[in-house]
């Protein structure tokens, strides 16, 4: 449902999955839905989808088993709430524009006995569980987390997906919660606006995980040229720094200095610093597309009636975190984040 800039990728992936036999996954038909019928026809024809529609009610009438909602963020609640009584749904991130909308979507899913997943695609990026495993194997205390998610904003400043917090920050706060197995207790954030954008174009948010004694410094920014894109996360342990690149699916480990005795001369200090031990390794010899893994996981959960890894609870918590960051930026003060008993 919705085949704009990102939704078309779901059609591509679903069409590929429909041609490949996989355990627990049998796609009978892929249906493209968009209010622009010409757009729906073009995308359906390009990827060999069975049919295309422009009416949501017609889709409901067909008795589809599941829908992937990739409409603009401001319409997530409206579309998902209408579909949930009739089928399982995966809605793109963020789960909704407002917390109240997300909570109502969750209530509908629970009442109707439907699966509601959220498109937190980084959970299916192979580098993320690999990083979590690496951190566990190191057996060291995590001291600090830092992430940068920088890339160009929407063309001409027009967007129905709200600001950079809803678009980008939501990814890293979810990943940090996953890596730490914890939820932040507070956030202190600064936001920036630029001419031509209705919403914030950069957010720097420091989330505090009080019970762990860890701060996570997360920067999400659209303030970049169309050719610049960075997606990295660094975790500092006591004796090393482990950095993951989401795009390249690589992990780099930087250890302490090689033992080097110096008489204090500048050249020797530089030599000691440059003798840090580094290693870089790729998660997979052949990189796998996170979107394909995500869509496949959702459809297998639909077929088996299993709760998805990217459940509505995951989406709701991430949304609550970014809304708290925006509240902090507006008030210029730290914001406490309340959580119900987990």
Coordinates of C-alpha atoms in Angstrom, one line a residue:
X1 CA 0.0 0.0 0.0
X2 CA 1.8 3.1 -1.3
X3 CA 4.4 2.9 -4.0
X4 CA 6.3 6.1 -3.7
X5 CA 10.1 6.4 -3.3
X6 CA 10.3 3.6 -0.7
X7 CA 7.2 1.6 -1.3
X8 CA 8.4 0.6 -4.7
X9 CA 11.3 -1.3 -3.1
X10 CA 8.8 -3.4 -1.2
X11 CA 7.1 -4.4 -4.5
X12 CA 10.5 -5.3 -5.9
X13 CA 11.3 -7.5 -2.9
X14 CA 7.9 -9.1 -2.7
X15 CA 8.0 -9.9 -6.4
X16 CA 11.4 -11.6 -5.9
X17 CA 10.1 -13.5 -2.9
X18 CA 7.1 -14.7 -4.8
X19 CA 9.4 -16.4 -7.3
X20 CA 11.6 -18.1 -4.8
X21 CA 10.5 -21.1 -2.8
X22 CA 11.3 -20.6 0.9
X23 CA 10.4 -22.6 4.0
X24 CA 7.2 -21.2 5.6
X25 CA 6.7 -18.7 2.8
X26 CA 4.3 -19.1 -0.1
X27 CA 3.1 -15.9 -1.8
X28 CA 0.1 -16.5 -4.0
X29 CA -0.3 -12.9 -5.3
X30 CA 1.3 -9.5 -5.0
X31 CA -1.1 -6.6 -5.3
X32 CA 0.0 -3.0 -5.8
X33 CA -2.1 -0.3 -4.2
X34 CA -1.7 3.4 -4.6
X35 CA -4.2 6.3 -4.9
X36 CA -2.4 7.2 -8.1
X37 CA -3.7 4.4 -10.4
X38 CA -1.2 5.2 -13.2
X39 CA 1.6 4.9 -10.7
X40 CA 0.2 1.6 -9.3
X41 CA -0.1 0.3 -12.9
X42 CA 3.5 1.3 -13.8
X43 CA 5.0 -0.3 -10.7
X44 CA 2.9 -3.5 -11.0
X45 CA 3.9 -3.9 -14.7
X46 CA 7.6 -3.2 -13.9
X47 CA 7.8 -5.9 -11.3
X48 CA 5.3 -8.4 -12.6
X49 CA 2.7 -7.9 -9.8
X50 CA -0.6 -9.7 -10.3
X51 CA -2.8 -6.7 -10.2
X52 CA -3.0 -3.0 -9.2
X53 CA -5.6 -0.9 -7.4
X54 CA -6.2 2.6 -6.3
X55 CA -9.0 1.9 -3.8
X56 CA -8.2 0.6 -0.3
X57 CA -11.8 -0.8 0.1
X58 CA -11.3 -2.9 -3.0
X59 CA -8.1 -4.4 -1.5
X60 CA -10.1 -5.2 1.7
X61 CA -12.8 -6.8 -0.4
X62 CA -10.3 -9.2 -2.0
X63 CA -9.6 -10.8 1.3
X64 CA -5.8 -10.3 1.3
X65 CA -3.9 -11.9 4.2
X66 CA -1.4 -9.1 4.8
X67 CA -0.5 -5.6 3.8
X68 CA 2.7 -3.6 3.9
X69 CA 1.9 0.1 4.4
X70 CA 4.4 2.5 2.9
X71 CA 2.3 5.6 2.6
X72 CA 3.7 8.9 4.1
X73 CA 4.0 9.0 7.9
X74 CA 1.1 11.4 8.4
X75 CA -1.2 8.7 6.9
X76 CA 0.1 5.7 8.8
X77 CA -2.6 5.7 11.4
X78 CA -5.5 6.3 8.9
X79 CA -4.5 3.5 6.6
X80 CA -3.3 1.0 9.1
X81 CA -6.4 1.4 11.4
X82 CA -8.6 0.7 8.4
X83 CA -6.7 -2.4 7.3
X84 CA -6.1 -4.1 10.7
X85 CA -9.6 -5.4 11.2
X86 CA -9.2 -7.4 8.0
X87 CA -5.6 -8.4 7.7
X88 CA -2.1 -8.5 9.3
X89 CA -0.1 -5.3 8.7
X90 CA 3.5 -4.1 8.6
X91 CA 3.6 -0.3 8.6
X92 CA 6.8 1.5 7.7
X93 CA 8.7 3.3 10.5
X94 CA 7.9 5.3 12.4
X95 CA 4.8 3.5 13.5
X96 CA 2.8 6.8 13.5
X97 CA 3.2 10.5 13.7
X98 CA 1.8 10.8 17.2
X99 CA 2.0 8.5 20.3
X100 CA -1.8 8.5 20.6
X101 CA -2.1 7.2 17.1
X102 CA 0.4 4.4 17.7
X103 CA -1.4 3.4 20.9
X104 CA -4.7 3.2 19.2
X105 CA -3.2 1.1 16.4
X106 CA -1.8 -1.3 19.0
X107 CA -5.3 -1.5 20.6
X108 CA -6.9 -2.3 17.3
X109 CA -4.3 -5.0 16.5
X110 CA -4.8 -6.6 20.0
X111 CA -8.6 -6.4 19.8
X112 CA -8.7 -8.0 16.3
X113 CA -6.0 -10.6 17.0
X114 CA -3.8 -9.2 14.2
X115 CA -0.1 -9.0 13.8
X116 CA 1.2 -5.4 13.6
X117 CA 4.8 -5.0 12.7
X118 CA 6.8 -1.8 12.1
X119 CA 9.4 -1.3 9.4
X120 CA 12.5 -1.0 11.7
X121 CA 14.7 -2.3 8.9
X122 CA 18.0 -2.0 10.8
X123 CA 16.9 -4.9 13.0
X124 CA 17.3 -7.0 9.9
X125 CA 20.6 -5.6 8.8
X126 CA 23.0 -8.5 9.4
X127 CA 25.6 -6.1 10.9
X128 CA 23.3 -5.3 13.8
X129 CA 22.9 -8.8 15.4
X130 CA 26.6 -9.4 14.5
X131 CA 27.5 -6.3 16.5
X132 CA 25.3 -7.5 19.4
X133 CA 27.0 -10.9 19.3
X134 CA 30.5 -9.3 19.2
X135 CA 29.7 -7.1 22.2
X136 CA 28.5 -10.1 24.2
X137 CA 31.6 -12.1 23.3
X138 CA 33.9 -9.3 24.4
X139 CA 32.6 -9.6 28.0
X140 CA 33.4 -6.0 28.7
X141 CA 31.3 -3.2 30.2
X142 CA 29.8 -0.8 27.6
X143 CA 30.9 2.8 28.4
X144 CA 29.4 4.9 25.7
X145 CA 27.5 4.7 22.4
X146 CA 27.7 7.2 19.5
X147 CA 25.8 7.0 16.2
X148 CA 25.6 9.2 13.1
X149 CA 22.9 8.9 10.5
X150 CA 23.5 11.6 7.9
X151 CA 22.1 12.0 4.5
X152 CA 20.2 14.3 2.2
X153 CA 16.8 15.5 3.1
X154 CA 13.6 15.5 1.0
X155 CA 13.8 17.2 -2.4
X156 CA 12.9 20.9 -2.3
X157 CA 12.1 20.6 1.4
X158 CA 8.7 19.0 0.8
X159 CA 7.9 16.0 2.9
X160 CA 4.9 14.2 4.4
X161 CA 7.2 12.1 6.6
X162 CA 7.7 14.9 9.1
X163 CA 11.3 15.8 10.3
X164 CA 14.6 14.1 10.6
X165 CA 13.7 12.7 14.0
X166 CA 10.8 10.6 12.6
X167 CA 12.8 9.8 9.5
X168 CA 16.3 8.9 10.7
X169 CA 16.7 9.2 14.5
X170 CA 14.0 6.6 15.0
X171 CA 16.4 3.9 13.6
X172 CA 19.3 4.5 15.9
X173 CA 17.4 4.8 19.1
X174 CA 15.8 1.5 18.3
X175 CA 19.1 -0.1 17.6
X176 CA 20.7 1.2 20.8
X177 CA 17.8 -0.1 22.9
X178 CA 18.2 -3.5 21.1
X179 CA 22.0 -3.6 21.7
X180 CA 21.7 -2.6 25.4
X181 CA 18.6 -4.6 26.1
X182 CA 17.3 -1.5 27.9
X183 CA 15.2 1.6 27.6
X184 CA 16.5 5.2 28.2
X185 CA 15.4 7.1 31.3
X186 CA 15.9 10.6 29.9
X187 CA 17.0 12.5 26.9
X188 CA 18.6 15.9 26.3
X189 CA 18.5 17.1 22.7
X190 CA 19.2 20.0 20.4
X191 CA 17.4 20.5 17.1
X192 CA 18.2 22.7 14.0
X193 CA 16.0 24.1 11.3
X194 CA 16.8 25.4 7.9
X195 CA 15.0 27.7 5.4
X196 CA 12.8 25.7 3.1
X197 CA 12.0 22.9 5.7
X198 CA 8.9 23.0 7.8
X199 CA 10.4 20.4 10.2
X200 CA 13.8 20.0 12.0
X201 CA 16.7 19.1 9.7
X202 CA 19.1 17.9 12.4
X203 CA 18.8 16.4 15.9
X204 CA 21.6 15.7 18.3
X205 CA 20.1 13.7 21.2
X206 CA 21.9 12.2 24.3
X207 CA 19.9 9.4 25.8
X208 CA 20.8 8.3 29.3
X209 CA 20.4 4.6 30.3
X210 CA 20.6 5.3 34.0
X211 CA 20.6 1.7 35.2
X212 CA 23.5 0.9 32.9
X213 CA 25.5 4.1 33.5
X214 CA 25.6 4.6 29.7
X215 CA 24.9 7.6 27.5
X216 CA 24.1 7.2 23.8
X217 CA 24.9 10.3 21.7
X218 CA 22.8 10.0 18.5
X219 CA 23.0 12.5 15.6
X220 CA 20.5 12.4 12.8
X221 CA 20.9 15.0 10.0
X222 CA 19.6 16.0 6.6
X223 CA 22.2 18.8 6.4
X224 CA 24.3 17.1 3.7
X225 CA 24.7 17.2 -0.1
X226 CA 22.7 14.7 -2.2
X227 CA 26.0 12.7 -2.6
X228 CA 26.9 12.4 1.1
X229 CA 25.5 9.6 3.2
X230 CA 26.8 8.1 6.5
X231 CA 25.2 5.4 8.6
X232 CA 27.5 4.3 11.5
X233 CA 27.3 3.3 15.2
X234 CA 30.2 3.1 17.6
X235 CA 30.3 1.3 21.0
X236 CA 33.1 2.1 23.4
X237 CA 34.1 -0.6 25.8
X238 CA 36.8 -0.2 28.5
X239 CA 39.6 -1.4 26.2
X240 CA 38.4 -0.9 22.7
X241 CA 36.0 0.8 20.3
X242 CA 33.7 -1.3 18.0
X243 CA 32.2 0.5 15.1
X244 CA 29.6 -0.8 12.6
X245 CA 28.9 0.5 9.2
X246 CA 25.2 -0.1 8.3
X247 CA 25.7 0.4 4.6
X248 CA 28.9 -1.6 4.0
X249 CA 27.9 -4.2 6.7
X250 CA 31.4 -4.1 8.2
X251 CA 32.6 -4.0 11.8
X252 CA 35.8 -2.3 12.8
X253 CA 37.5 -3.0 16.1
X254 CA 40.1 -0.5 17.5
X255 CA 42.0 -1.7 20.4
X256 CA 44.4 0.2 22.7
X257 CA 47.9 1.3 21.8
X258 CA 50.7 -1.3 21.2
X259 CA 53.1 -1.1 24.1
X260 CA 55.5 1.7 23.2
X261 CA 57.9 3.3 25.6
X262 CA 58.5 6.9 24.8
X263 CA 60.9 9.6 26.2
X264 CA 58.1 12.2 25.6
X265 CA 59.3 13.5 22.3
X266 CA 56.4 14.5 20.0
X267 CA 57.4 12.2 17.1
X268 CA 57.4 9.2 19.5
X269 CA 54.0 10.2 20.9
X270 CA 52.6 10.3 17.4
X271 CA 54.2 6.9 16.7
X272 CA 52.5 5.4 19.8
X273 CA 49.2 6.8 18.8
X274 CA 49.4 5.5 15.3
X275 CA 50.3 2.1 16.5
X276 CA 46.7 1.4 17.7
X277 CA 45.6 -2.1 16.8
X278 CA 42.7 -2.1 14.3
X279 CA 40.9 -4.9 12.5
X280 CA 38.0 -4.7 10.0
X281 CA 35.8 -7.5 8.9
X282 CA 32.8 -7.9 6.7
X283 CA 29.7 -9.5 8.2
X284 CA 29.0 -11.6 5.1
X285 CA 31.0 -12.4 2.0
X286 CA 27.8 -11.7 0.0
X287 CA 25.9 -8.9 1.5
X288 CA 22.1 -9.5 2.0
X289 CA 19.5 -6.8 1.6
X290 CA 17.9 -5.9 4.9
X291 CA 14.6 -5.1 3.3
X292 CA 14.3 -8.6 1.8
X293 CA 15.1 -10.1 5.1
X294 CA 12.5 -7.9 6.8
X295 CA 9.7 -8.6 4.4
X296 CA 10.4 -12.3 4.4
X297 CA 10.4 -12.4 8.2
X298 CA 7.0 -10.6 8.3
X299 CA 5.4 -12.9 5.8
X300 CA 6.7 -16.0 7.6
X301 CA 5.2 -14.6 10.9
X302 CA 1.9 -14.1 9.1
X303 CA 2.0 -17.7 7.8
X304 CA 2.9 -19.1 11.2
X305 CA 1.0 -16.8 13.5
X306 CA 4.2 -15.8 15.3
X307 CA 5.1 -12.4 16.8
X308 CA 7.5 -10.5 14.6
X309 CA 10.9 -9.2 15.9
X310 CA 9.8 -5.7 14.8
X311 CA 6.5 -5.8 16.7
X312 CA 4.3 -2.8 17.4
X313 CA 5.9 -2.6 20.9
X314 CA 9.3 -1.9 19.3
X315 CA 7.8 0.8 17.1
X316 CA 5.9 2.4 19.9
X317 CA 8.9 2.6 22.2
X318 CA 11.1 4.1 19.4
X319 CA 8.4 6.7 18.6
X320 CA 8.2 7.6 22.3
X321 CA 11.9 8.1 22.4
X322 CA 12.1 10.5 19.4
X323 CA 9.1 12.5 20.6
X324 CA 10.8 13.0 24.0
X325 CA 13.9 14.2 22.1
X326 CA 11.8 16.8 20.2
X327 CA 10.2 17.9 23.4
X328 CA 13.6 18.4 24.9
X329 CA 14.8 20.4 21.9
X330 CA 11.8 22.7 22.2
X331 CA 12.0 23.1 25.9
X332 CA 15.9 23.3 25.9
X333 CA 15.9 21.0 28.9
X334 CA 16.3 17.3 29.7
X335 CA 13.1 15.2 29.4
X336 CA 12.4 12.2 31.6
X337 CA 10.9 9.2 29.8
X338 CA 8.3 7.2 31.7
X339 CA 8.0 3.5 31.0
X340 CA 5.4 1.0 32.2
X341 CA 6.7 -2.1 33.9
X342 CA 8.3 -4.3 31.2

